[in-house]
Coordinates of C-alpha atoms in Angstrom, one line a residue:
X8 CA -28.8 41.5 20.7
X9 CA -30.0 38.2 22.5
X10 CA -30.9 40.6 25.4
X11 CA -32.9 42.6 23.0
X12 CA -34.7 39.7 21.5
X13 CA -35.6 38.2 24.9
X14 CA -37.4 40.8 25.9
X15 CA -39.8 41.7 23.1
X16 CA -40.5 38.1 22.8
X17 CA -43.4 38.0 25.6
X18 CA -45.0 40.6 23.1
X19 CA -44.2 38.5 19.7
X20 CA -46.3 35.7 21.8
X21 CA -49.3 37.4 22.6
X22 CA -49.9 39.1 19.2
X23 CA -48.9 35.2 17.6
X24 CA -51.3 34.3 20.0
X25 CA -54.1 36.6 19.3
X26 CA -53.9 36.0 15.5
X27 CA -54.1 32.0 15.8
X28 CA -57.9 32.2 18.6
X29 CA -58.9 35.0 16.4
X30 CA -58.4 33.1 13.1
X31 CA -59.6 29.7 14.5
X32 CA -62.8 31.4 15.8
X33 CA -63.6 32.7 12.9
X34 CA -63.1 28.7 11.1
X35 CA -65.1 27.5 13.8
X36 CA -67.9 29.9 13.1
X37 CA -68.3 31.1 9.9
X38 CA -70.7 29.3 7.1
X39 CA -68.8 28.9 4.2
X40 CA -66.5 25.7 3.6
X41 CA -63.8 25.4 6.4
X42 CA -61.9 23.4 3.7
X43 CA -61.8 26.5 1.6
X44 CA -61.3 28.8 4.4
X45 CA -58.2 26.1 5.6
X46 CA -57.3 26.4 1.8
X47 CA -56.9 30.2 1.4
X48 CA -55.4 30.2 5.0
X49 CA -52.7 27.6 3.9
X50 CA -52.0 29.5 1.1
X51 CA -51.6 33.0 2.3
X52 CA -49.2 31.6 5.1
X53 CA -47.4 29.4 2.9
X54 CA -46.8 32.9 0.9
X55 CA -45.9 34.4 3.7
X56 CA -43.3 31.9 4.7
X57 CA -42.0 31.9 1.3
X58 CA -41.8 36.2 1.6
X59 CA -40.2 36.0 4.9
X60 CA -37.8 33.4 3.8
X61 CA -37.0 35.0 0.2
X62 CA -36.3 38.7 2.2
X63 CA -34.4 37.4 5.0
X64 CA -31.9 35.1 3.6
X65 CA -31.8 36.1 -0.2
X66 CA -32.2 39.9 -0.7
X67 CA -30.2 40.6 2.5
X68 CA -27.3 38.3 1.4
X69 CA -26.3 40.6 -1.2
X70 CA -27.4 43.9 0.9
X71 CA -23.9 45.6 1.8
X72 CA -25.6 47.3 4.5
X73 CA -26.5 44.2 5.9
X74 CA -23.0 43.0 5.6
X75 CA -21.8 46.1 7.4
X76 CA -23.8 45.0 11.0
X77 CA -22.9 42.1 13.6
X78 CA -21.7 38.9 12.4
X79 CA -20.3 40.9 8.8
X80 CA -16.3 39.6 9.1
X81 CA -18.1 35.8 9.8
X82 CA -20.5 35.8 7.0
X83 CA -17.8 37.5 4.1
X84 CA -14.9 35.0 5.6
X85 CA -17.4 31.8 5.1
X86 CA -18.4 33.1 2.0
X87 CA -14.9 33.8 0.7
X88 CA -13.9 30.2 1.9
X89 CA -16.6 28.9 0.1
X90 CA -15.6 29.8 -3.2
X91 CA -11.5 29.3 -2.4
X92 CA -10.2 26.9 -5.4
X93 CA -9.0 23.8 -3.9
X94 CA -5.1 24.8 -5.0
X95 CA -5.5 28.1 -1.9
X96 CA -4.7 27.4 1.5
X97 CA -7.1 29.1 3.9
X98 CA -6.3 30.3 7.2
X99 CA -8.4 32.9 10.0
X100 CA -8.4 33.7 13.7
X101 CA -9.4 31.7 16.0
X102 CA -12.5 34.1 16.6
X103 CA -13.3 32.9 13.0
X104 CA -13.2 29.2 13.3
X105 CA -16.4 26.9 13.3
X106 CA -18.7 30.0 13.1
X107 CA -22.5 29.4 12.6
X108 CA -22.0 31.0 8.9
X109 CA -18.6 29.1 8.7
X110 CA -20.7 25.4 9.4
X111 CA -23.6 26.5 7.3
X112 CA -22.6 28.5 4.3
X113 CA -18.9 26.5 3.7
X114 CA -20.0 23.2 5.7
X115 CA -17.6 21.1 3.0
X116 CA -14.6 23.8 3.4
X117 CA -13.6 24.3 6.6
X118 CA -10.4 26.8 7.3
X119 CA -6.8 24.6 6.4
X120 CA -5.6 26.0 9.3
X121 CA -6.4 28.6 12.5
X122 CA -4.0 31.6 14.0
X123 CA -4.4 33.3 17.0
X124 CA -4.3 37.4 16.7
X125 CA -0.7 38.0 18.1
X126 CA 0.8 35.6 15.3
X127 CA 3.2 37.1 12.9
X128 CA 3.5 36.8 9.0
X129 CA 4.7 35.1 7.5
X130 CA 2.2 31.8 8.1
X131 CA 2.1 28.5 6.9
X132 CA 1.3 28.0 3.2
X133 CA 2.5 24.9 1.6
X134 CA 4.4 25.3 -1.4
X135 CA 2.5 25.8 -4.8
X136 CA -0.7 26.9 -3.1
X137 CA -2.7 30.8 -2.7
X138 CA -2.8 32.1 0.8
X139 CA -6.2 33.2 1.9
X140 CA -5.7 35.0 5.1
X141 CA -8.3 36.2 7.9
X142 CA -7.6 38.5 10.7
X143 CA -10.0 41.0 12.3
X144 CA -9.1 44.3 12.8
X145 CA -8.1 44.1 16.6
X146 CA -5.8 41.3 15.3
X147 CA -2.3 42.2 14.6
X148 CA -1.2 44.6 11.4
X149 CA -1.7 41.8 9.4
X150 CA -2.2 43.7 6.2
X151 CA 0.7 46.5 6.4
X152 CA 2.6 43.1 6.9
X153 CA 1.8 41.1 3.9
X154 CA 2.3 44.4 1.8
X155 CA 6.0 44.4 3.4
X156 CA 6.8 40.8 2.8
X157 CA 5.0 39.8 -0.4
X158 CA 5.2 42.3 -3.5
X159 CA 1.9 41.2 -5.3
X160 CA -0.3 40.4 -2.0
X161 CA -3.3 42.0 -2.0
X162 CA -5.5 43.7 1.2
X163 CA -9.1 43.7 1.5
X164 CA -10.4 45.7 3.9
X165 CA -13.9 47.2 2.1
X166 CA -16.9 45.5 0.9
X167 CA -19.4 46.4 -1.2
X168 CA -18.0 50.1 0.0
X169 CA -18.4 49.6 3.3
X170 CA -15.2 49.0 5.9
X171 CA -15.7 46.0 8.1
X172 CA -13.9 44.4 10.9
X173 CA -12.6 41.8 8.9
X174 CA -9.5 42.0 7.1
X175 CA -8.9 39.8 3.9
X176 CA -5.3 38.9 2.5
X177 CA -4.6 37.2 -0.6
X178 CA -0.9 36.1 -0.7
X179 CA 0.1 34.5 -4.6
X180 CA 1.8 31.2 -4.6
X181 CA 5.2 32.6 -6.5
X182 CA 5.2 35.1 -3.5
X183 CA 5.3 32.4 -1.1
X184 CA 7.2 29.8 -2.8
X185 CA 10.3 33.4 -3.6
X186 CA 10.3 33.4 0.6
X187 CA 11.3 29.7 1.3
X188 CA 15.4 28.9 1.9
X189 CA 18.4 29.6 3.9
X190 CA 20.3 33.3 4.3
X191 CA 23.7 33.6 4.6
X192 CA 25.1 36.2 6.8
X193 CA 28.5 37.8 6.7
X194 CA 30.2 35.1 9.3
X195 CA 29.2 32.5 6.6
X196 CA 26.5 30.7 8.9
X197 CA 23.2 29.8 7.6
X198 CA 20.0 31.4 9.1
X199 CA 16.1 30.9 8.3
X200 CA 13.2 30.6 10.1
X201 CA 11.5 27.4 11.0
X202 CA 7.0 27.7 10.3
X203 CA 5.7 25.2 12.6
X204 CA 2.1 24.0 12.2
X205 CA 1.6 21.9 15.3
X206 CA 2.6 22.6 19.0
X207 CA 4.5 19.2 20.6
X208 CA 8.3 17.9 20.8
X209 CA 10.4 17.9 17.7
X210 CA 13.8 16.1 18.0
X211 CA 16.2 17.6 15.4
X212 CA 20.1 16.7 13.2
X213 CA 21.9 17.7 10.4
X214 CA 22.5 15.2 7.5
X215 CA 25.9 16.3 8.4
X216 CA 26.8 16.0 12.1
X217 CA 29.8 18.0 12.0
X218 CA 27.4 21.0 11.1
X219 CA 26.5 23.1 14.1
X220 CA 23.1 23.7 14.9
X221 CA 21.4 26.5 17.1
X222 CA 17.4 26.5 17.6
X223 CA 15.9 29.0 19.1
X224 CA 18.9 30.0 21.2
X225 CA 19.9 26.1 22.0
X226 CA 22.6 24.3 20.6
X227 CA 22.1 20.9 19.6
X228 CA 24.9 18.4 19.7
X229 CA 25.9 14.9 18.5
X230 CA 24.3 13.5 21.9
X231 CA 21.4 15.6 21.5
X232 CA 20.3 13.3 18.6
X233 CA 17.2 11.7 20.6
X234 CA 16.5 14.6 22.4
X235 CA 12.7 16.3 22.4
X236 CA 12.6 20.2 22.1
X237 CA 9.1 20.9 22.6
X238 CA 8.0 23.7 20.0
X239 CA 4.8 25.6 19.7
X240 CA 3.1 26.6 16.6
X241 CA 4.7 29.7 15.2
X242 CA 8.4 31.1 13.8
X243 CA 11.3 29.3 15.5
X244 CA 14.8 31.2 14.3
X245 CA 17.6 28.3 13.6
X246 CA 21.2 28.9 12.7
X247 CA 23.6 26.6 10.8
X248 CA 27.3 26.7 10.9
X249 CA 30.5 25.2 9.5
X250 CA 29.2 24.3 5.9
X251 CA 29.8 25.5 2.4
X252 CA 26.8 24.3 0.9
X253 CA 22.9 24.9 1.9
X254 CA 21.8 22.8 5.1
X255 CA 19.9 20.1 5.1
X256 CA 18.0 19.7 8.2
X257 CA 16.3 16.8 9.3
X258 CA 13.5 15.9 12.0
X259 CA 10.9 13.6 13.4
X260 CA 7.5 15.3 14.1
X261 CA 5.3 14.9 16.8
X262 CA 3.7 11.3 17.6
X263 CA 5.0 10.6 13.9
X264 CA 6.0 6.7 13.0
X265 CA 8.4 7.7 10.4
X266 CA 11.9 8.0 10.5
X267 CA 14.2 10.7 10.4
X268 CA 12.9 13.1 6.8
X269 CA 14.2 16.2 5.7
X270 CA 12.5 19.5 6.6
X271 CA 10.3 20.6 4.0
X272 CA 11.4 23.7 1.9
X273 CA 7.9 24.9 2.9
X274 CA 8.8 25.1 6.3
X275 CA 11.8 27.0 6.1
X276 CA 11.3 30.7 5.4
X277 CA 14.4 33.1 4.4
X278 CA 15.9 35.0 7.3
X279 CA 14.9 38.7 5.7
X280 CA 10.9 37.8 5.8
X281 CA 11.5 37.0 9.7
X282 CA 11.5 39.4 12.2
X283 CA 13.0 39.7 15.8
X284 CA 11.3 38.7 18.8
X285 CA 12.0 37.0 22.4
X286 CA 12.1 33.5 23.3
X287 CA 9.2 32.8 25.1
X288 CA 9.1 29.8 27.3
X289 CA 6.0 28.7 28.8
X290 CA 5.2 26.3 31.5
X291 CA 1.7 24.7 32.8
X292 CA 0.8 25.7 36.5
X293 CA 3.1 28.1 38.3
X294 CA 5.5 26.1 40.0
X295 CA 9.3 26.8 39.1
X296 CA 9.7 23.3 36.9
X297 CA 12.6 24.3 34.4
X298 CA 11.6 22.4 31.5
X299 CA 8.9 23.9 29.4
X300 CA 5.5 22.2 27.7
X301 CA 6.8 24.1 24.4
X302 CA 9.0 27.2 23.2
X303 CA 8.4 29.7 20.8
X304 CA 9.8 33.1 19.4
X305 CA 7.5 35.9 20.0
X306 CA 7.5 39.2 18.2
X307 CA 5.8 41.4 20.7
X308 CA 4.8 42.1 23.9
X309 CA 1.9 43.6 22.7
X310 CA -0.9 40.7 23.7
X311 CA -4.1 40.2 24.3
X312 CA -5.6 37.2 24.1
X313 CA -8.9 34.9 25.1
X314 CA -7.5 31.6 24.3
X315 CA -4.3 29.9 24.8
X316 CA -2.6 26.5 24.2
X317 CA -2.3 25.6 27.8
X318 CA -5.1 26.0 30.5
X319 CA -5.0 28.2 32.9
X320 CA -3.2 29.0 35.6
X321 CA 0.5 29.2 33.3
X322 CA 3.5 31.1 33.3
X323 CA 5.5 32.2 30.4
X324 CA 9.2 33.8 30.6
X325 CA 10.9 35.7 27.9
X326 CA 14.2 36.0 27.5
X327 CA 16.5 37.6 25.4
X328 CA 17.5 41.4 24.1
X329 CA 16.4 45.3 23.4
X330 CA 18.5 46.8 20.9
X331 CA 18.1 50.3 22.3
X332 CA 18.8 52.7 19.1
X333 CA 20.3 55.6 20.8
X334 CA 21.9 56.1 24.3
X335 CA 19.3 58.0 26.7
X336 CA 16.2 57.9 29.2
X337 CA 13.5 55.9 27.9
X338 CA 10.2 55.5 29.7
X339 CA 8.6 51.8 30.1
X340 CA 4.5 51.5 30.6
X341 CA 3.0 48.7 31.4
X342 CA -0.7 47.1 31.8
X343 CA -1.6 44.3 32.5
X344 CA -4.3 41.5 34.1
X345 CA -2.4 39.5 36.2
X346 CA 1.2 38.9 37.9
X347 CA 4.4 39.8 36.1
X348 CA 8.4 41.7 36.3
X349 CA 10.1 43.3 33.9
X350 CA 13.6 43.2 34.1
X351 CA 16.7 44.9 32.1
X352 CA 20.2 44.3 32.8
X353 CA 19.2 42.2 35.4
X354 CA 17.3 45.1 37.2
X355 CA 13.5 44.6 38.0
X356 CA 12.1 48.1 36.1
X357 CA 8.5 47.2 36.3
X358 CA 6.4 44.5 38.3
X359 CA 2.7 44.1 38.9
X360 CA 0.8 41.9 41.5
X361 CA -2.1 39.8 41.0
X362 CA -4.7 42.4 40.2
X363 CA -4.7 44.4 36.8
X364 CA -2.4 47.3 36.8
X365 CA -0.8 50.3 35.2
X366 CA 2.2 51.7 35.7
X367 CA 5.3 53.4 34.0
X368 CA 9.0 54.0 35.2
X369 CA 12.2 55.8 33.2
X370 CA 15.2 54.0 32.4
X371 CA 18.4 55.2 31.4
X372 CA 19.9 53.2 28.9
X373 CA 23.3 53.3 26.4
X374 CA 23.3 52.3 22.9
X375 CA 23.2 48.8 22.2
X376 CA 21.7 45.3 23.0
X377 CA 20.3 45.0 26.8
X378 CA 19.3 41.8 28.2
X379 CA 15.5 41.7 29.0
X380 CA 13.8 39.1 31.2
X381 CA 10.0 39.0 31.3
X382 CA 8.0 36.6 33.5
X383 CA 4.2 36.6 33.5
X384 CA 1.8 34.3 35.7
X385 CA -1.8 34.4 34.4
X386 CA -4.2 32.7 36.9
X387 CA -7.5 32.9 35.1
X388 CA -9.7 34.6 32.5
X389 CA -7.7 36.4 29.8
X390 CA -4.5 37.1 29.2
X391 CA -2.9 41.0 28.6
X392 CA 1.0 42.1 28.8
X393 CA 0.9 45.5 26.9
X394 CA 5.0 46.6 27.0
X395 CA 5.5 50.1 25.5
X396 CA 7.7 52.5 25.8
X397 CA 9.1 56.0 24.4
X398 CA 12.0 58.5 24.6
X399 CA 11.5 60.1 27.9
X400 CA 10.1 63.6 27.7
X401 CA 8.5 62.6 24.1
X402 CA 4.5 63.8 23.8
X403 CA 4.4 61.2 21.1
X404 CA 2.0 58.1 22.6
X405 CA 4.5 55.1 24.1
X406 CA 4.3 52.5 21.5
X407 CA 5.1 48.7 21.2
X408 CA 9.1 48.0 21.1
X409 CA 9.2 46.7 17.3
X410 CA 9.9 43.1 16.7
X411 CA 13.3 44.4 14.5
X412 CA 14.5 46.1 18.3
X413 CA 14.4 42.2 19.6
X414 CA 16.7 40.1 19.6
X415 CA 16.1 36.4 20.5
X416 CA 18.5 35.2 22.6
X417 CA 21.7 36.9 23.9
X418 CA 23.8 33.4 24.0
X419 CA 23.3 30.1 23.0
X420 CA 22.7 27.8 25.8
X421 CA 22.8 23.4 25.7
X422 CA 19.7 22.2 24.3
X423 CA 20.5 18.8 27.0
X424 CA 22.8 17.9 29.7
X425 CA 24.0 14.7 27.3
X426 CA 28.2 15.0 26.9
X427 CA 29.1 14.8 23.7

């Protein structure tokens, strides 16, 4: 569209042109008052302006056609923020944030918080507050998600009758505030998921210390007390062991001056609205450091994305497990931008070089839980892994391997070397 504009504007000069000598000739020339002609002139443009003005911005506005072209999901998202009651807590797509119609049109609401398009539901709401959700339709299922999750969210996906590319989710707060807590599973330990806002180190305890606790696949121990996990925005999975009663976990936040507080309920998030994922651990530059700048838990392989926490070049490795449904051949694919292996059971199936590839290979695999190690070195621009696969021989298109077919982590592993 810029392109476009450019290149009629040499044409939009010389006609402005022409019609500014062609009126000021006539001024200079003609007998009557040149305050009256100056007078009508200033009128009729000041009509014009007013026409021009009226048409553009008001009876467009409203025009659902108009809506339906170009920057559509930006205009309805800063609109919708706009008129958000102060009690709803508004969140969008990176791709969203600090739009021109975001600044101009909802310049005293800006979003509560920003996503990127491979995030998960459920997201961050504190408790007692709406959820007003953006994602754009490139952007994960966002939609068949809060359907699954929440019983009286509601979808948006038409305006004025017209599909766009935005996708609108309203979450109510008794929906929210029903998915905070702890699960107890059969073995009596206590499992939820842990909604973090803000990527940096966390340092973790129980209010208990005979309580074992397990985050993200590492154990933390009595010693372990001033130790840093760093943590990325995102679902981290924790378990709790060897109590009767609910947990009560405790933390100090990044670059916080407070003491050891309780979690709030708000960010713990009931085991049964949490998926399955891989541990992903990522690391600045590509050298073989072992410590990560943060870990998180993600639900896919499935990504695509323009921006990411850390500058480029990075690597990320996930670890953990494929619950393979039934014993037989499966068939991997694979695309993707930039360096990375694929390994299960230890065995490299796939691996790519620097340039963008595709490629596929068939695995036989049993019934049961396989460990799967994934490490990915993106050098520059974007990033893409796209991980699918499919019963060999199927016709049916490979497809992403479903967060519920993840598992995690395989064993738990010292979150320090600190002896207890």
């Amino acid at each position: 569209n810029t392109l476009r504009a450019v290149g009629v504007q040499p044409i939009a000069f010389v006609l402005a042109a022409t019609t500014v000598i062609a009126l000021a000739r006539t001024i200079v020339t003609t007998k009557l008052s040149k305050h009256v002609v100056l007078g009508v002139v200033g009128c009729g443009l000041a009509l014009t302006a007013w026409s021009d003005v009226s048409g553009y911005f008001d009876a467009n506005r409203t025009r659902s056609d108009v809506w339906a072209v170009h920057s559509t999901p930006d205009t309805i998202a800063a609109e919708l923020t706009k008129a958000a009651p102060e009690t709803t807590f508004v969140e969008g797509v990176a791709f969203l944030r600090d739009s021109r119609q975001q600044q101009y049109l909802a310049r005293d609401r800006p979003f509560d918080a920003v996503f990127g398009s491979e995030n998960q539901l459920p997201l961050y709401v504190p408790q007692g507050q709406d959820g007003l959700l953006f994602a754009l339709r490139d952007s994960f299922d966002i939609g068949s998600q809060a359907e699954r999750l929440y019983p009286d969210a509601t979808v948006q996906r038409e305006f004025d009758g017209l599909e766009s590319e935005l996708i609108v989710v309203r979450v109510p707060a008794d929906d929210i505030t029903d998915s905070f807590g702890w699960t107890t599973r059969d073995d009596d330990v206590f499992t939820a998921a842990l909604l973090i806002d803000q990527t940096g180190p966390y340092r973790f305890r129980m209010s208990d210390p005979t309580a074992g606790l397990v985050i993200d696949g590492a154990q933390f121990r009595p010693c372990d007390v001033n130790s840093d996990m760093l943590l990325a925005a995102g679902l981290h999975l924790v378990e709790v062991s060897g109590l009767d009663d609910p947990p009560v976990l405790q933390w100090i936040e990044p670059e916080s001056i407070l003491p050891w507080t309780e979690v709030p309920l708000d960010r713990i998030v009931q085991r049964q609205y949490v998926p399955g994922g891989l541990v992903a651990r990522h690391f600045e530059g590509v050298d073989t450091r072992p410590q990560p700048d943060f870990v998180e838990v993600d639900t896919t392989l499935d990504l695509r994305m323009h921006e990411f926490v850390l500058p480029r070049p990075y690597r990320t490795e996930w670890t953990g497990g494929l619950d393979v449904p039934a014993s037989g051949s499966y068939e991997f694919s694979l695309r993707t931008d930039d360096e990375l292996t694929v390994a299960i059971d230890g065995e490299i199936l796939l691996s790519n070089g620097t340039e963008f590839g595709e490629q596929s290979v068939v695995a036989d695999l049993d019934e049961g839980i396989h460990p799967v190690a994934v490490t990915y070195i993106d050098r520059d621009g974007r990033s893409e892994v796209v991980l699918r696969w499919r019963p060999a021989g199927s016709t049916d298109e490979p497809v992403p391997m479903a967060a519920e077919q993840l598992v995690p982590w395989i064993e738990t592993r010292p979150l320090s070397d600190c002896t207890s």
